[in-house]
Coordinates of C-alpha atoms in Angstrom, one line a residue:
X1 CA 78.7 89.8 104.0
X2 CA 80.4 93.1 104.2
X3 CA 79.3 96.5 103.0
X4 CA 80.0 100.2 103.5
X5 CA 76.8 102.3 103.8
X6 CA 78.3 105.8 104.1
X7 CA 81.6 107.7 104.0
X8 CA 82.8 111.2 105.0
X9 CA 86.1 113.1 104.8
X10 CA 87.8 115.1 107.6
X11 CA 89.6 118.2 106.5
X12 CA 93.3 118.5 107.0
X13 CA 94.6 119.9 110.3
X14 CA 91.6 119.0 112.5
X15 CA 92.8 115.6 113.7
X16 CA 95.1 115.5 116.7
X17 CA 98.6 114.7 115.9
X18 CA 98.7 112.0 118.6
X19 CA 95.2 110.7 119.4
X20 CA 94.8 109.7 123.1
X21 CA 93.9 106.3 124.3
X22 CA 90.6 105.9 126.2
X23 CA 91.2 105.6 130.0
X24 CA 88.7 103.6 132.1
X25 CA 88.3 105.1 135.6
X26 CA 86.2 103.8 138.5
X27 CA 83.2 105.9 137.5
X28 CA 83.2 104.6 134.0
X29 CA 83.8 101.1 135.2
X30 CA 80.8 101.3 137.4
X31 CA 78.7 102.5 134.5
X32 CA 79.9 99.7 132.3
X33 CA 79.2 97.1 135.0
X34 CA 75.7 98.4 135.4
X35 CA 75.0 98.2 131.7
X36 CA 76.6 94.8 131.5
X37 CA 74.3 93.6 134.3
X38 CA 71.3 94.9 132.5
X39 CA 72.3 93.1 129.3
X40 CA 72.9 89.9 131.3
X41 CA 69.4 90.1 132.9
X42 CA 67.8 90.7 129.6
X43 CA 69.6 87.7 128.1
X44 CA 68.5 85.5 131.1
X45 CA 64.9 86.6 130.7
X46 CA 65.1 85.8 127.0
X47 CA 66.5 82.3 127.8
X48 CA 63.8 81.7 130.4
X49 CA 61.1 82.7 127.9
X50 CA 62.6 80.4 125.3
X51 CA 62.7 77.4 127.8
X52 CA 59.1 78.0 128.8
X53 CA 58.1 77.9 125.2
X54 CA 60.0 74.7 124.6
X55 CA 58.3 73.1 127.7
X56 CA 54.9 74.1 126.5
X57 CA 55.6 72.5 123.1
X58 CA 56.9 69.3 124.7
X59 CA 53.8 69.0 127.0
X60 CA 51.6 69.4 123.9
X61 CA 53.5 66.7 122.0
X62 CA 53.3 64.2 124.9
X63 CA 49.5 64.8 125.2
X64 CA 49.1 64.1 121.5
X65 CA 51.1 60.8 121.8
X66 CA 48.9 59.7 124.7
X67 CA 45.7 60.5 122.9
X68 CA 47.0 58.5 119.9
X69 CA 47.7 55.4 121.9
X70 CA 51.4 55.7 122.0
X71 CA 52.9 54.4 125.3
X72 CA 54.8 57.0 127.2
X73 CA 57.7 55.3 129.0
X74 CA 59.0 56.2 132.4
X75 CA 62.6 56.9 133.5
X76 CA 65.2 54.3 132.5
X77 CA 67.7 52.7 134.7
X78 CA 70.4 54.9 133.2
X79 CA 68.6 57.9 134.5
X80 CA 69.2 56.6 138.1
X81 CA 72.9 56.5 137.4
X82 CA 72.9 60.1 136.2
X83 CA 70.6 61.5 138.9
X84 CA 73.4 61.9 141.3
X85 CA 74.9 64.5 139.0
X86 CA 71.7 66.6 139.0
X87 CA 72.0 67.4 135.3
X88 CA 68.5 68.8 135.2
X89 CA 69.8 71.8 137.3
X90 CA 73.1 72.0 135.6
X91 CA 72.4 75.5 134.1
X92 CA 70.4 76.7 137.0
X93 CA 71.5 80.0 138.6
X94 CA 70.2 78.9 142.1
X95 CA 73.6 77.7 143.5
X96 CA 74.6 77.9 147.1
X97 CA 77.7 79.4 148.7
X98 CA 78.7 81.1 145.4
X99 CA 79.2 84.7 144.6
X100 CA 77.3 86.4 141.8
X101 CA 79.6 86.9 138.8
X102 CA 79.3 89.8 136.4
X103 CA 80.2 89.8 132.7
X104 CA 83.4 91.5 133.5
X105 CA 84.2 89.5 136.6
X106 CA 86.1 91.4 139.4
X107 CA 87.4 94.0 136.9
X108 CA 88.2 96.5 139.7
X109 CA 90.8 94.1 141.1
X110 CA 92.8 94.3 138.0
X111 CA 95.8 96.5 138.2
X112 CA 96.3 99.0 135.3
X113 CA 99.5 100.9 134.5
X114 CA 99.8 103.8 132.1
X115 CA 103.1 102.4 130.8
X116 CA 105.1 99.2 131.0
X117 CA 107.7 101.1 133.0
X118 CA 105.3 101.4 136.0
X119 CA 104.4 97.7 135.9
X120 CA 106.6 95.9 138.5
X121 CA 105.9 92.5 136.8
X122 CA 107.5 93.6 133.5
X123 CA 111.3 93.5 134.1
X124 CA 112.4 93.8 130.4
X125 CA 111.4 97.2 129.0
X126 CA 111.2 97.8 125.3
X127 CA 110.3 100.5 122.9
X128 CA 106.7 99.3 122.3
X129 CA 105.0 102.3 123.7
X130 CA 107.0 104.7 121.5
X131 CA 106.4 102.6 118.4
X132 CA 102.7 102.5 119.2
X133 CA 102.7 106.3 119.6
X134 CA 104.3 106.7 116.2
X135 CA 101.8 104.4 114.6
X136 CA 99.0 106.6 115.8
X137 CA 100.5 109.8 114.6
X138 CA 98.5 111.8 112.1
X139 CA 100.3 114.5 110.1
X140 CA 98.9 117.9 109.0
X141 CA 99.1 116.7 105.4
X142 CA 96.9 113.6 106.1
X143 CA 93.2 113.3 105.7
X144 CA 90.9 111.2 107.8
X145 CA 88.2 109.2 105.9
X146 CA 85.3 107.8 107.8
X147 CA 83.5 104.6 106.6
X148 CA 80.4 103.1 108.2
X149 CA 80.8 99.3 107.8
X150 CA 78.6 96.3 108.4
X151 CA 80.4 93.0 108.4
X152 CA 78.7 89.7 109.4
X153 CA 76.0 91.6 111.2
X154 CA 78.6 93.5 113.2
X155 CA 78.5 97.3 112.8
X156 CA 81.4 99.6 113.3
X157 CA 82.9 102.9 112.1
X158 CA 86.3 102.6 110.5
X159 CA 88.6 105.6 110.7
X160 CA 91.1 105.6 107.8
X161 CA 94.1 107.8 107.3
X162 CA 94.7 108.8 103.7
X163 CA 98.3 109.9 102.8
X164 CA 98.0 111.5 99.4
X165 CA 101.7 111.9 98.6
X166 CA 102.3 108.3 99.5
X167 CA 99.3 106.8 97.8
X168 CA 98.5 105.1 101.1
X169 CA 95.2 104.3 102.8
X170 CA 95.0 102.4 106.1
X171 CA 92.7 101.9 109.1
X172 CA 93.8 104.0 112.0
X173 CA 91.2 102.7 114.5
X174 CA 87.6 101.7 114.6
X175 CA 84.5 102.3 116.7
X176 CA 82.0 99.6 117.6
X177 CA 78.4 100.6 116.9
X178 CA 75.2 99.2 118.4
X179 CA 73.2 99.2 115.1
X180 CA 73.7 99.3 111.4
X181 CA 74.9 102.8 110.5
X182 CA 73.1 104.7 107.7
X183 CA 74.8 108.1 107.7
X184 CA 77.7 109.9 109.2
X185 CA 78.4 113.7 109.6
X186 CA 81.7 115.2 110.7
X187 CA 81.5 117.9 113.4
X188 CA 84.2 120.5 114.0
X189 CA 82.9 121.3 117.6
X190 CA 83.3 119.3 120.8
X191 CA 80.1 117.7 122.0
X192 CA 79.2 116.0 125.3
X193 CA 81.6 115.5 128.2
X194 CA 85.2 114.8 128.7
X195 CA 86.6 111.6 130.2
X196 CA 86.6 113.3 133.6
X197 CA 82.8 114.1 133.3
X198 CA 83.3 117.8 132.7
X199 CA 81.5 119.6 129.9
X200 CA 83.6 120.2 126.8
X201 CA 84.8 123.6 125.8
X202 CA 82.8 124.4 122.7
X203 CA 84.7 127.5 121.9
X204 CA 87.6 125.3 120.7
X205 CA 87.9 123.3 117.5
X206 CA 87.0 119.6 117.7
X207 CA 87.1 116.5 115.6
X208 CA 83.9 114.6 116.2
X209 CA 81.4 112.5 114.2
X210 CA 77.7 112.0 114.5
X211 CA 76.4 108.6 113.4
X212 CA 72.8 107.9 112.4
X213 CA 71.6 104.3 112.3
X214 CA 68.6 101.9 112.2
X215 CA 68.2 102.7 115.9
X216 CA 66.6 106.1 116.5
X217 CA 69.4 107.5 118.7
X218 CA 72.2 109.5 117.2
X219 CA 75.6 108.9 118.7
X220 CA 78.4 111.5 118.8
X221 CA 82.0 110.1 119.0
X222 CA 85.4 111.8 119.6
X223 CA 87.6 110.9 116.6
X224 CA 90.8 111.9 118.5
X225 CA 90.2 109.2 121.2
X226 CA 91.2 105.6 120.4
X227 CA 89.4 102.5 121.9
X228 CA 86.3 104.5 123.0
X229 CA 83.7 102.2 124.7
X230 CA 80.8 104.7 124.7
X231 CA 79.9 107.8 122.8
X232 CA 80.5 111.3 124.1
X233 CA 76.8 112.1 123.7
X234 CA 73.6 110.5 122.6
X235 CA 70.9 112.6 120.8
X236 CA 67.6 110.9 121.5
X237 CA 65.7 109.0 124.1
X238 CA 68.8 107.1 125.2
X239 CA 70.6 110.3 125.9
X240 CA 67.7 111.7 127.9
X241 CA 67.7 108.6 130.2
X242 CA 71.4 108.9 130.7
X243 CA 71.2 112.6 131.6
X244 CA 68.8 111.7 134.3
X245 CA 71.6 109.8 136.1
X246 CA 70.1 106.3 135.9
X247 CA 70.5 103.6 133.3
X248 CA 67.0 102.3 133.0
X249 CA 66.1 98.7 132.2
X250 CA 64.2 98.4 128.9
X251 CA 60.8 97.0 129.2
X252 CA 60.0 94.1 127.0
X253 CA 57.6 95.8 124.7
X254 CA 57.7 97.3 121.3
X255 CA 58.7 100.9 121.1
X256 CA 56.0 103.3 120.2
X257 CA 56.3 104.4 116.5
X258 CA 54.4 107.6 117.1
X259 CA 56.5 110.6 116.2
X260 CA 57.1 113.3 118.9
X261 CA 58.9 116.6 119.4
X262 CA 61.6 115.3 121.7
X263 CA 63.4 112.5 119.7
X264 CA 63.2 110.2 116.7
X265 CA 61.3 107.0 117.0
X266 CA 62.6 105.3 113.8
X267 CA 65.8 105.0 111.8
X268 CA 67.9 108.1 111.2
X269 CA 68.5 108.5 107.5
X270 CA 70.4 111.8 107.2
X271 CA 72.4 114.3 109.2
X272 CA 73.5 117.9 108.4
X273 CA 75.8 120.0 110.5
X274 CA 75.4 123.8 110.2
X275 CA 78.8 125.3 109.3
X276 CA 77.8 128.8 110.4
X277 CA 75.8 128.0 113.6
X278 CA 78.2 125.2 114.8
X279 CA 76.0 124.1 117.7
X280 CA 73.1 123.1 115.4
X281 CA 72.7 119.7 113.9
X282 CA 69.8 118.7 111.7
X283 CA 68.6 115.1 111.3
X284 CA 65.9 113.4 109.3
X285 CA 64.3 110.1 109.9
X286 CA 62.0 107.3 108.7
X287 CA 59.5 108.7 111.2
X288 CA 58.8 111.4 108.6
X289 CA 60.2 114.2 110.8
X290 CA 63.2 116.6 110.6
X291 CA 64.7 117.5 114.0
X292 CA 67.0 120.3 115.0
X293 CA 69.5 119.5 117.8
X294 CA 71.2 121.9 120.2
X295 CA 74.7 120.4 120.6
X296 CA 75.2 122.6 123.8
X297 CA 72.4 120.7 125.6
X298 CA 72.3 117.6 123.3
X299 CA 68.5 118.0 123.3
X300 CA 66.0 118.5 120.5
X301 CA 65.3 122.2 120.0
X302 CA 62.6 121.8 117.4
X303 CA 60.8 119.2 115.3
X304 CA 59.3 119.7 111.8
X305 CA 56.8 117.6 109.8
X306 CA 56.9 118.9 106.3
X307 CA 56.8 115.5 104.6
X308 CA 54.3 112.6 104.5
X309 CA 56.9 109.8 104.1
X310 CA 60.5 109.0 105.1
X311 CA 62.8 112.0 104.9
X312 CA 66.0 110.6 103.4
X313 CA 68.2 113.6 102.7
X314 CA 68.8 117.1 104.1
X315 CA 71.3 120.0 103.7
X316 CA 71.7 123.5 105.0
X317 CA 71.9 126.4 102.5
X318 CA 75.4 127.8 102.0
X319 CA 73.9 131.3 101.7
X320 CA 70.9 131.5 104.0
X321 CA 72.2 129.7 107.0
X322 CA 68.9 129.0 108.6
X323 CA 67.3 127.5 105.5
X324 CA 67.2 123.7 105.2
X325 CA 66.6 121.7 102.0
X326 CA 65.0 118.2 102.5
X327 CA 64.0 115.4 100.3
X328 CA 61.6 112.5 101.0
X329 CA 60.1 109.3 99.7
X330 CA 56.9 111.2 99.2
X331 CA 58.6 112.4 96.0
X332 CA 59.0 116.0 97.0
X333 CA 61.7 118.4 98.0
X334 CA 61.1 121.2 100.5
X335 CA 63.0 124.4 101.3
X336 CA 62.1 125.6 104.8
X337 CA 63.4 128.4 107.1
X338 CA 63.9 126.7 110.5
X339 CA 63.1 130.0 112.2
X340 CA 59.5 129.8 110.9
X341 CA 58.2 126.3 111.7
X342 CA 54.6 127.1 111.0
X343 CA 55.1 129.0 107.7
X344 CA 54.0 127.5 104.4
X345 CA 57.0 126.0 102.6
X346 CA 57.6 125.7 98.9
X347 CA 57.6 122.2 97.4
X348 CA 59.0 120.7 94.2
X349 CA 57.8 117.4 92.9
X350 CA 59.7 114.7 91.0
X351 CA 58.7 111.5 89.2
X352 CA 59.9 108.9 91.8
X353 CA 61.3 108.6 95.4
X354 CA 64.0 111.2 96.2
X355 CA 67.4 109.7 96.9
X356 CA 69.4 112.9 97.7
X357 CA 69.1 116.7 97.7
X358 CA 72.1 119.1 97.4
X359 CA 72.6 122.8 97.2
X360 CA 75.0 124.1 94.5
X361 CA 77.9 125.4 96.7
X362 CA 79.0 127.8 94.0
X363 CA 75.5 129.4 93.4
X364 CA 73.1 129.0 96.4
X365 CA 70.1 130.0 94.2
X366 CA 70.1 126.5 92.7
X367 CA 69.8 122.9 94.1
X368 CA 69.9 119.3 92.8
X369 CA 67.5 116.4 93.3
X370 CA 68.4 112.8 92.5
X371 CA 65.8 110.1 92.3
X372 CA 65.3 106.4 92.4
X373 CA 64.6 106.3 88.7
X374 CA 68.1 107.5 87.9
X375 CA 67.2 111.2 87.2
X376 CA 68.9 114.4 88.3
X377 CA 66.8 117.6 88.5
X378 CA 68.4 121.0 88.7
X379 CA 66.0 123.7 90.2
X380 CA 66.1 127.4 90.8
X381 CA 64.9 128.1 94.4
X382 CA 63.6 131.4 93.3
X383 CA 61.1 129.7 90.9
X384 CA 58.9 128.0 93.4
X385 CA 56.0 126.1 91.7
X386 CA 52.4 126.8 92.4
X387 CA 51.7 123.1 92.6
X388 CA 53.8 119.8 92.5
X389 CA 52.6 119.2 89.0
X390 CA 53.9 122.6 87.9
X391 CA 57.5 121.8 89.1
X392 CA 59.8 122.7 86.2
X393 CA 63.6 122.2 86.5
X394 CA 66.2 124.3 84.8
X395 CA 67.3 121.0 83.3
X396 CA 67.0 117.3 84.1
X397 CA 69.1 114.4 83.1
X398 CA 68.8 110.6 83.0
X399 CA 72.1 109.9 84.7
X400 CA 71.8 106.2 85.3
X401 CA 69.5 103.3 84.4
X402 CA 69.1 102.5 88.1
X403 CA 68.7 104.7 91.2
X404 CA 71.2 107.5 91.8
X405 CA 72.2 106.2 95.2
X406 CA 75.0 108.7 95.8
X407 CA 75.8 112.2 94.6
X408 CA 78.4 114.9 95.3
X409 CA 79.4 118.3 94.0
X410 CA 83.0 119.3 94.0
X411 CA 83.5 122.1 96.6
X412 CA 86.5 123.6 94.8
X413 CA 85.9 123.0 91.1
X414 CA 82.6 124.6 89.9
X415 CA 80.4 122.4 87.6
X416 CA 82.2 119.1 88.6
X417 CA 79.7 116.4 89.7
X418 CA 80.0 112.8 90.7
X419 CA 77.2 110.2 90.7
X420 CA 77.1 106.7 91.9
X421 CA 74.3 104.1 91.3
X422 CA 73.1 100.7 92.2
X423 CA 74.1 99.8 88.6
X424 CA 77.6 99.8 90.0
X425 CA 78.8 102.7 87.9
X426 CA 80.5 105.9 89.0
X427 CA 80.1 108.8 86.5
X428 CA 81.8 112.2 86.5
X429 CA 80.0 115.1 84.9
X430 CA 80.8 118.6 83.6
X431 CA 78.0 121.1 84.1
X432 CA 78.1 124.2 81.9
X433 CA 75.6 126.9 80.9
X434 CA 74.3 124.7 78.1
X435 CA 73.7 121.8 80.5
X436 CA 75.5 118.7 81.9
X437 CA 77.7 116.3 79.9
X438 CA 79.3 113.1 81.0
X439 CA 83.1 113.1 81.1
X440 CA 83.9 109.5 82.2
X441 CA 82.1 106.5 83.6
X442 CA 83.8 103.7 85.5
X443 CA 83.1 100.5 87.5
X444 CA 85.5 100.7 90.5
X445 CA 84.7 97.3 91.8
X446 CA 82.9 98.4 95.0
X447 CA 79.6 96.7 94.0
X448 CA 76.5 98.8 94.2
X449 CA 77.7 102.3 94.9
X450 CA 76.4 103.8 98.2
X451 CA 78.8 106.7 98.7
X452 CA 80.8 109.2 96.5
X453 CA 82.5 112.1 98.2
X454 CA 85.1 114.6 96.9
X455 CA 88.0 115.6 99.1
X456 CA 87.3 118.7 101.2
X457 CA 90.7 120.5 100.8
X458 CA 92.1 122.2 97.6
X459 CA 95.1 119.7 97.8
X460 CA 92.7 116.8 97.4
X461 CA 89.9 118.4 95.5
X462 CA 90.1 115.9 92.6
X463 CA 90.2 112.9 95.0
X464 CA 86.9 110.9 95.1
X465 CA 86.1 108.4 97.9
X466 CA 83.9 105.7 96.6
X467 CA 82.4 102.8 98.6
X468 CA 79.5 100.3 98.3
X469 CA 78.0 96.9 98.8
X470 CA 81.3 94.9 98.5
X471 CA 82.7 96.5 101.6
X472 CA 85.7 98.3 100.1
X473 CA 86.8 102.0 99.9
X474 CA 88.6 103.3 96.9
X475 CA 90.2 106.8 96.6
X476 CA 90.2 107.7 92.9
X477 CA 92.5 110.6 91.9
X478 CA 90.4 111.8 89.1
X479 CA 93.0 114.4 88.0
X480 CA 95.0 111.5 86.6
X481 CA 92.3 110.7 84.1
X482 CA 93.0 112.0 80.7
X483 CA 89.4 113.1 80.0
X484 CA 89.2 114.9 83.3
X485 CA 92.5 116.7 82.7
X486 CA 91.3 117.9 79.3
X487 CA 87.9 119.0 80.5
X488 CA 89.0 120.8 83.6
X489 CA 92.5 121.9 82.5
X490 CA 91.9 125.5 83.3
X491 CA 91.0 124.6 86.9
X492 CA 93.9 122.3 87.9
X493 CA 97.6 122.5 88.1
X494 CA 99.4 122.1 84.8
X495 CA 101.8 119.2 84.4
X496 CA 104.0 118.3 81.5
X497 CA 104.9 114.9 82.9
X498 CA 102.7 111.9 81.9
X499 CA 100.5 110.7 84.6
X500 CA 99.3 107.2 85.5
X501 CA 95.8 106.5 86.8
X502 CA 95.8 106.5 90.6
X503 CA 93.3 104.4 92.5
X504 CA 94.2 103.9 96.2
X505 CA 92.5 101.3 98.4
X506 CA 93.3 99.2 101.5
X507 CA 96.1 96.7 101.1
X508 CA 94.8 93.1 100.9
X509 CA 91.2 94.4 101.1
X510 CA 89.1 91.3 100.3
X511 CA 85.7 90.1 101.3
X512 CA 83.4 87.2 100.7
X513 CA 81.5 89.2 98.1
X514 CA 84.6 89.5 96.0
X515 CA 84.7 85.8 95.4
X516 CA 81.1 85.6 94.4
X517 CA 81.2 88.6 92.0
X518 CA 84.6 88.4 90.3
X519 CA 83.3 89.9 87.1
X520 CA 82.9 93.3 88.8
X521 CA 86.6 94.0 89.3
X522 CA 87.7 97.5 88.5
X523 CA 87.9 98.0 84.7
X524 CA 91.3 98.9 83.2
X525 CA 91.8 101.9 81.0
X526 CA 90.5 100.2 77.9
X527 CA 87.2 99.4 79.7
X528 CA 86.3 102.9 80.6
X529 CA 83.3 104.6 79.1
X530 CA 84.4 108.2 78.4
X531 CA 83.0 111.1 76.3
X532 CA 86.4 112.6 75.6
X533 CA 89.0 109.9 76.2
X534 CA 91.0 108.6 73.3

């Protein structure tokens, strides 16, 4: 099984031209060894508990056999021959005259050289280092695309490079994650500490990503460092323990699910970076709270409880930079000023669970709500209802027959929307004063659609990254679609030359789900559903 749960773009010019490779020093090695030892001890305790459980079951079975008149035989003669090998204690850790081995062995005794030229055992030098450096190069005309992937119960963040002029998409590097990722948010500010342990300079521009997952901790990673082993910062209980200087062993008991003001205690469902106040990051969780994080201290600055169920979507207002829009499974959307945590907040009600909430980036007086029942609601923030039942949208639309699981607004082209659904369809919409109209609908072969994101730069404004349950990412150049060109002709570059539909994905990108669902391959031009296409 392979699926992609979330995607995000990185604007051009933010990625380092030559990303650095992660260097493991003595301090980091000691930290890794300590964590590995704790993991090993936990595994040994689990094994011990399992064996004790098996012995208890075996004793019970033997007692039942004796009570039922079944003869229990003693050791056979073959057991005498095997006794000299002491097989009963074969897996025992109580051995004499042996040294305790760690998971990494004696890693400190391994010699490491920055380049092959410094290694005395390599006598034939080659151009491998230079070739590897060229492979890692990222040009200023390239975009990074981040994809949170789960494959065979292994979670990782894949960092793609998208070369628009070359119609090329490839995996640059990936980051292993401890839990299934649910959301990703790109950050343009350095967070945490450098490899030398010094605080980062937050006055500079950075290229980082925050990842929310089923675990309540939020991890922040440096995208310009390849082969990272641990995040630069952890926002949550795990980060507080690390800041105290000791890696504590987890007690074998269930974590408390009671919400608190310091960190999340359940899955992190959404993240939102504040573009104006760069050191602020908002997060929402299944613990029904929204938390505001100070990226200077990596601590929670404030916690909010405006909802009565899981909070699945949040976004900062593009106009009022301290106002946060949030949507929840309690079927409400809330607009709250983070400076007034105790103030009464306006609420808007919808007919089913909220899937996502988004501000209109071209007119911050309006916002969108998408729902599990396939509806899109468009509201005026200035028309707050007196009650949930009195909520009245400017317009609403039955966009899909199933839930609108992904939604995006083009940041460059006003009125250009994209929706994705668990019905496996991606639809593009044109919103005018009279209301919305569908321009084109297409099945891109990604399965149930979990993510649709427009490119962040004007050069890639019409590129749409789509991903879903089949574990593939497709970059659709929507400007090459005839219906889109006619609808948005006044808002794109004119071209007299005929264009061919562009859909860029990974080369040889296949998965097990592809074989079991072959009828969901991308439709050709004749299979599109379009309002305007010939």
